[in-house]
């Protein structure tokens, strides 16, 4: 069997989250400090730790088969690269920001102005779509300082919490698009490697489902089970087990963690008692 090559960012939060999702998918990676390449001990996978901005080209050239990368980079450098799974972490926005004193009303206010960015293609496509002409100044890092030193009138950069903008006396005025980490595939992947990718994707999907769900069990009077069942989203059917106390059953199901408290309130009103909620490690459908 061939070995699948996957690229991930060599440092930072995206690196940590990427390693974690592979670990949660049951893949053990033997990597040391400052190691740029590592093999999995229990899965046909080799990890290459690369500079984030270089990953799209490695995919295009077929140097790696797949990658965990922010889709903001694919918009900028790899529009033809297929995304097979959104991963739900490293979420951010690619946004336009201007000095706080700028009396901004619309994107037309930036016509003819200087925009500092690490994403020249994204910026050009966005402003062209608005019929606005801008002068792009490409910067590889510390974009947010550009207006303060007179290099640019505005910036386009990644925004997460907005704290960096605040510290540099900037305000977000336009969101170009929202980004998150994705699993992307090289256009040159071989059929043999594709089989391994399918297995890896299946594992990751199971992990992502588990992260979004909670296992719930409760005691319910038998005459209230139907009402409780209408509240609970279920995979196929409720699990109902009789309790030692006559007329009562233990009801088990899975709920979405984002709607957890709303569902709990409804269950209590419907007659459920002794509600327990547990994390789910994996969820295979």
Tab-separated table of C-alpha atoms in Angstrom:
chain	number	residue	atom	x	y	z
A	1	UNK	CA	0.000	0.000	0.000
A	2	UNK	CA	1.234	3.498	-0.835
A	3	UNK	CA	1.688	6.183	1.807
A	4	UNK	CA	-0.569	9.216	1.744
A	5	UNK	CA	1.209	12.561	2.080
A	6	UNK	CA	-0.613	15.272	4.002
A	7	UNK	CA	0.532	18.881	4.472
A	8	UNK	CA	-0.298	20.870	7.580
A	9	UNK	CA	0.904	24.211	8.883
A	10	UNK	CA	4.244	23.816	10.669
A	11	UNK	CA	3.344	25.979	13.673
A	12	UNK	CA	0.540	27.917	15.290
A	13	UNK	CA	-3.060	27.182	16.205
A	14	UNK	CA	-3.906	25.579	12.863
A	15	UNK	CA	-1.045	23.149	13.398
A	16	UNK	CA	-2.328	22.197	16.858
A	17	UNK	CA	-5.919	21.720	15.698
A	18	UNK	CA	-4.792	19.700	12.658
A	19	UNK	CA	-2.712	17.333	14.786
A	20	UNK	CA	-5.608	16.976	17.218
A	21	UNK	CA	-8.167	15.984	14.597
A	22	UNK	CA	-5.781	13.372	13.179
A	23	UNK	CA	-5.212	12.071	16.707
A	24	UNK	CA	-8.965	11.956	17.341
A	25	UNK	CA	-9.294	9.992	14.090
A	26	UNK	CA	-7.079	7.317	15.636
A	27	UNK	CA	-3.856	8.266	13.854
A	28	UNK	CA	-0.654	8.253	15.921
A	29	UNK	CA	2.039	10.568	14.568
A	30	UNK	CA	5.630	10.194	15.720
A	31	UNK	CA	6.931	13.729	15.454
A	32	UNK	CA	9.644	15.521	17.391
A	33	UNK	CA	10.428	19.173	18.008
A	34	UNK	CA	11.257	21.120	14.819
A	35	UNK	CA	10.724	17.998	12.700
A	36	UNK	CA	9.516	18.865	9.182
A	37	UNK	CA	8.344	15.372	8.257
A	38	UNK	CA	6.809	12.577	10.325
A	39	UNK	CA	5.134	9.230	9.706
A	40	UNK	CA	2.061	7.756	11.340
A	41	UNK	CA	2.777	4.527	13.180
A	42	UNK	CA	-0.667	2.987	12.612
A	43	UNK	CA	-1.928	4.453	9.311
A	44	UNK	CA	-0.336	4.847	5.848
A	45	UNK	CA	0.207	8.580	6.304
A	46	UNK	CA	3.217	10.877	6.135
A	47	UNK	CA	2.889	14.413	7.504
A	48	UNK	CA	4.795	17.332	5.987
A	49	UNK	CA	4.975	20.461	8.151
A	50	UNK	CA	4.989	23.403	5.747
A	51	UNK	CA	4.640	27.154	5.714
A	52	UNK	CA	0.923	27.813	5.395
A	53	UNK	CA	1.171	30.039	2.312
A	54	UNK	CA	3.147	27.355	0.427
A	55	UNK	CA	0.602	24.569	0.872
A	56	UNK	CA	-1.674	25.374	-2.109
A	57	UNK	CA	1.265	25.111	-4.534
A	58	UNK	CA	2.346	21.794	-3.026
A	59	UNK	CA	-1.168	20.515	-3.701
A	60	UNK	CA	-1.225	21.847	-7.255
A	61	UNK	CA	2.162	20.254	-8.016
A	62	UNK	CA	1.167	16.923	-6.475
A	63	UNK	CA	3.990	16.998	-3.921
A	64	UNK	CA	1.354	16.240	-1.277
A	65	UNK	CA	-1.901	14.360	-1.799
A	66	UNK	CA	-4.026	16.246	0.708
A	67	UNK	CA	-3.718	19.132	3.127
A	68	UNK	CA	-5.400	20.734	6.093
A	69	UNK	CA	-5.389	24.399	5.184
A	70	UNK	CA	-7.437	27.563	5.588
A	71	UNK	CA	-9.774	27.966	2.637
A	72	UNK	CA	-8.798	31.661	2.511
A	73	UNK	CA	-5.491	30.454	1.025
A	74	UNK	CA	-7.282	28.309	-1.534
A	75	UNK	CA	-9.332	31.314	-2.639
A	76	UNK	CA	-6.090	33.263	-3.042
A	77	UNK	CA	-3.800	30.598	-4.531
A	78	UNK	CA	-5.717	27.466	-5.406
A	79	UNK	CA	-9.230	27.947	-6.734
A	80	UNK	CA	-9.021	24.698	-8.720
A	81	UNK	CA	-8.159	22.592	-5.654
A	82	UNK	CA	-11.051	20.435	-4.466
A	83	UNK	CA	-12.261	20.775	-0.878
A	84	UNK	CA	-13.701	17.496	0.405
A	85	UNK	CA	-14.465	18.437	4.006
A	86	UNK	CA	-14.932	21.590	6.051
A	87	UNK	CA	-13.351	21.000	9.458
A	88	UNK	CA	-15.044	23.590	11.655
A	89	UNK	CA	-11.943	25.065	13.313
A	90	UNK	CA	-9.588	28.007	12.680
A	91	UNK	CA	-12.590	30.103	11.717
A	92	UNK	CA	-11.934	33.685	10.669
A	93	UNK	CA	-12.963	36.375	8.189
A	94	UNK	CA	-11.086	38.034	5.351
A	95	UNK	CA	-12.087	41.636	5.863
A	96	UNK	CA	-11.485	45.211	4.832
A	97	UNK	CA	-10.399	47.485	7.686
A	98	UNK	CA	-9.786	51.235	7.797
A	99	UNK	CA	-8.542	53.690	10.458
A	100	UNK	CA	-11.192	54.454	13.086
A	101	UNK	CA	-11.205	58.113	12.058
A	102	UNK	CA	-12.132	57.172	8.469
A	103	UNK	CA	-15.730	58.264	7.787
A	104	UNK	CA	-16.607	55.060	5.927
A	105	UNK	CA	-20.012	54.751	4.283
A	106	UNK	CA	-19.523	52.262	1.433
A	107	UNK	CA	-16.858	50.407	-0.525
A	108	UNK	CA	-16.953	53.251	-3.058
A	109	UNK	CA	-15.148	55.398	-0.469
A	110	UNK	CA	-11.985	53.350	-1.163
A	111	UNK	CA	-11.879	54.114	-4.882
A	112	UNK	CA	-8.331	55.087	-5.875
A	113	UNK	CA	-6.910	54.367	-2.433
A	114	UNK	CA	-3.980	52.202	-1.313
A	115	UNK	CA	-4.809	48.777	0.152
A	116	UNK	CA	-2.179	46.766	2.042
A	117	UNK	CA	-2.724	42.989	2.050
A	118	UNK	CA	-1.217	39.521	1.883
A	119	UNK	CA	-4.075	38.490	-0.430
A	120	UNK	CA	-3.675	40.512	-3.657
A	121	UNK	CA	-5.834	38.237	-5.857
A	122	UNK	CA	-8.655	38.185	-3.314
A	123	UNK	CA	-8.518	41.968	-2.989
A	124	UNK	CA	-8.443	42.549	-6.735
A	125	UNK	CA	-11.366	40.200	-7.358
A	126	UNK	CA	-13.430	41.802	-4.605
A	127	UNK	CA	-12.921	45.419	-5.615
A	128	UNK	CA	-13.302	44.640	-9.335
A	129	UNK	CA	-16.666	43.056	-8.528
A	130	UNK	CA	-17.677	46.347	-6.880
A	131	UNK	CA	-16.402	48.488	-9.745
A	132	UNK	CA	-13.772	50.050	-7.482
A	133	UNK	CA	-10.152	50.689	-8.496
A	134	UNK	CA	-7.519	50.348	-5.763
A	135	UNK	CA	-3.733	50.432	-5.547
A	136	UNK	CA	-2.621	47.145	-3.973
A	137	UNK	CA	0.477	47.026	-1.751
A	138	UNK	CA	1.378	43.378	-1.128
A	139	UNK	CA	2.859	42.720	2.332
A	140	UNK	CA	3.837	39.318	3.705
A	141	UNK	CA	3.231	40.135	7.380
A	142	UNK	CA	2.114	42.760	9.921
A	143	UNK	CA	-0.400	44.179	7.469
A	144	UNK	CA	-2.318	45.988	10.194
A	145	UNK	CA	0.532	48.460	10.776
A	146	UNK	CA	0.450	49.784	7.190
A	147	UNK	CA	-2.064	52.641	7.709
A	148	UNK	CA	-0.237	53.817	10.858
A	149	UNK	CA	3.061	54.266	9.008
A	150	UNK	CA	1.492	55.880	5.960
A	151	UNK	CA	1.971	52.913	3.613
A	152	UNK	CA	-1.724	52.381	2.927
A	153	UNK	CA	-5.155	53.913	3.457
A	154	UNK	CA	-6.800	50.608	4.355
A	155	UNK	CA	-6.004	46.920	4.692
A	156	UNK	CA	-7.468	43.533	3.807
A	157	UNK	CA	-6.467	40.827	6.257
A	158	UNK	CA	-7.641	37.887	8.343
A	159	UNK	CA	-9.807	38.874	11.305
A	160	UNK	CA	-10.539	36.486	14.172
A	161	UNK	CA	-11.416	38.275	17.401
A	162	UNK	CA	-10.753	41.782	16.073
A	163	UNK	CA	-8.306	42.542	18.903
A	164	UNK	CA	-5.394	43.155	16.511
A	165	UNK	CA	-7.443	45.712	14.589
A	166	UNK	CA	-8.424	47.421	17.832
A	167	UNK	CA	-4.813	47.636	19.015
A	168	UNK	CA	-3.821	49.271	15.734
A	169	UNK	CA	-6.681	51.787	15.777
A	170	UNK	CA	-8.513	50.110	12.893
A	171	UNK	CA	-12.141	49.098	12.343
A	172	UNK	CA	-13.637	46.344	10.191
A	173	UNK	CA	-15.924	47.756	7.479
A	174	UNK	CA	-16.409	44.939	4.953
A	175	UNK	CA	-16.337	41.141	5.221
A	176	UNK	CA	-15.159	39.675	1.912
A	177	UNK	CA	-15.766	36.061	2.967
A	178	UNK	CA	-15.649	33.731	5.954
A	179	UNK	CA	-12.942	31.104	6.188
A	180	UNK	CA	-12.199	27.935	8.145
A	181	UNK	CA	-9.843	24.970	7.988
A	182	UNK	CA	-10.666	22.461	5.255
A	183	UNK	CA	-9.407	19.133	3.968
A	184	UNK	CA	-8.209	19.767	0.398
A	185	UNK	CA	-7.082	17.273	-2.249
A	186	UNK	CA	-4.417	17.569	-4.945
A	187	UNK	CA	-5.698	17.394	-8.546
A	188	UNK	CA	-2.876	14.889	-9.197
A	189	UNK	CA	-3.903	12.343	-6.544
A	190	UNK	CA	-3.648	8.695	-7.698
A	191	UNK	CA	-6.502	6.145	-7.504
A	192	UNK	CA	-4.556	4.189	-4.867
A	193	UNK	CA	-4.093	7.292	-2.732
A	194	UNK	CA	-7.763	8.169	-3.200
A	195	UNK	CA	-8.748	4.957	-1.384
A	196	UNK	CA	-6.698	6.001	1.634
A	197	UNK	CA	-8.193	9.509	1.443
A	198	UNK	CA	-11.699	8.021	1.526
A	199	UNK	CA	-10.804	6.073	4.682
A	200	UNK	CA	-9.291	9.150	6.333
A	201	UNK	CA	-12.295	11.302	5.393
A	202	UNK	CA	-14.668	8.718	6.879
A	203	UNK	CA	-12.759	8.813	10.168
A	204	UNK	CA	-12.674	12.613	10.265
A	205	UNK	CA	-16.399	12.829	9.530
A	206	UNK	CA	-17.047	10.539	12.519
A	207	UNK	CA	-14.963	12.827	14.732
A	208	UNK	CA	-16.728	15.967	13.501
A	209	UNK	CA	-20.178	14.471	14.101
A	210	UNK	CA	-19.156	13.579	17.647
A	211	UNK	CA	-17.879	17.098	18.300
A	212	UNK	CA	-21.249	18.531	17.308
A	213	UNK	CA	-23.323	16.115	19.387
A	214	UNK	CA	-23.995	15.003	22.963
A	215	UNK	CA	-25.296	11.696	24.247
A	216	UNK	CA	-28.350	12.148	26.458
A	217	UNK	CA	-30.169	9.734	28.752
A	218	UNK	CA	-33.065	10.393	31.082
A	219	UNK	CA	-35.829	8.794	33.092
A	220	UNK	CA	-39.283	9.216	31.551
A	221	UNK	CA	-42.760	8.042	32.609
A	222	UNK	CA	-43.980	5.535	30.025
A	223	UNK	CA	-46.983	7.697	29.200
A	224	UNK	CA	-44.619	10.599	28.348
A	225	UNK	CA	-42.228	8.725	26.030
A	226	UNK	CA	-44.111	9.700	22.877
A	227	UNK	CA	-44.036	13.391	23.822
A	228	UNK	CA	-40.301	13.186	24.636
A	229	UNK	CA	-39.648	11.401	21.339
A	230	UNK	CA	-41.138	14.302	19.399
A	231	UNK	CA	-38.614	16.664	21.015
A	232	UNK	CA	-35.492	14.569	20.526
A	233	UNK	CA	-33.689	14.385	17.194
A	234	UNK	CA	-32.688	10.743	16.797
A	235	UNK	CA	-30.347	8.751	14.560
A	236	UNK	CA	-32.972	6.090	13.836
A	237	UNK	CA	-35.110	5.499	16.888
A	238	UNK	CA	-35.046	6.237	20.601
A	239	UNK	CA	-33.431	3.638	22.834
A	240	UNK	CA	-35.974	2.805	25.538
A	241	UNK	CA	-35.064	0.529	28.480
A	242	UNK	CA	-37.475	-0.362	31.294
A	243	UNK	CA	-36.532	0.769	34.812
A	244	UNK	CA	-36.988	-1.268	37.988
A	245	UNK	CA	-39.682	1.202	39.005
A	246	UNK	CA	-42.868	0.202	37.213
A	247	UNK	CA	-44.235	2.718	34.723
A	248	UNK	CA	-40.848	4.328	34.029
A	249	UNK	CA	-38.199	3.868	31.337
A	250	UNK	CA	-34.680	5.071	30.618
A	251	UNK	CA	-34.627	6.929	27.276
A	252	UNK	CA	-31.360	7.437	25.345
A	253	UNK	CA	-30.635	9.584	22.294
A	254	UNK	CA	-28.213	12.077	20.700
A	255	UNK	CA	-28.721	15.850	20.608
A	256	UNK	CA	-26.979	18.730	18.863
A	257	UNK	CA	-24.788	20.603	21.358
A	258	UNK	CA	-25.708	23.970	19.796
A	259	UNK	CA	-29.384	23.501	20.757
A	260	UNK	CA	-28.621	21.671	24.008
A	261	UNK	CA	-30.217	23.995	26.566
A	262	UNK	CA	-33.365	24.616	24.536
A	263	UNK	CA	-33.887	20.864	24.180
A	264	UNK	CA	-33.235	20.263	27.906
A	265	UNK	CA	-35.893	22.821	28.864
A	266	UNK	CA	-38.419	21.175	26.547
A	267	UNK	CA	-37.619	17.695	27.894
A	268	UNK	CA	-38.171	18.807	31.495
A	269	UNK	CA	-41.526	20.332	30.564
A	270	UNK	CA	-42.478	17.060	28.838
A	271	UNK	CA	-41.833	15.072	32.037
A	272	UNK	CA	-38.222	13.861	31.751
A	273	UNK	CA	-36.224	13.553	34.977
A	274	UNK	CA	-32.668	12.618	35.972
A	275	UNK	CA	-31.239	13.916	32.687
A	276	UNK	CA	-27.602	13.020	32.060
A	277	UNK	CA	-25.536	14.431	29.190
A	278	UNK	CA	-22.240	12.875	28.071
A	279	UNK	CA	-19.606	13.709	25.428
A	280	UNK	CA	-19.288	11.438	22.404
A	281	UNK	CA	-15.833	10.356	21.310
A	282	UNK	CA	-16.775	9.038	17.852
A	283	UNK	CA	-20.044	8.889	15.926
A	284	UNK	CA	-20.129	6.444	13.013
A	285	UNK	CA	-23.189	6.382	10.752
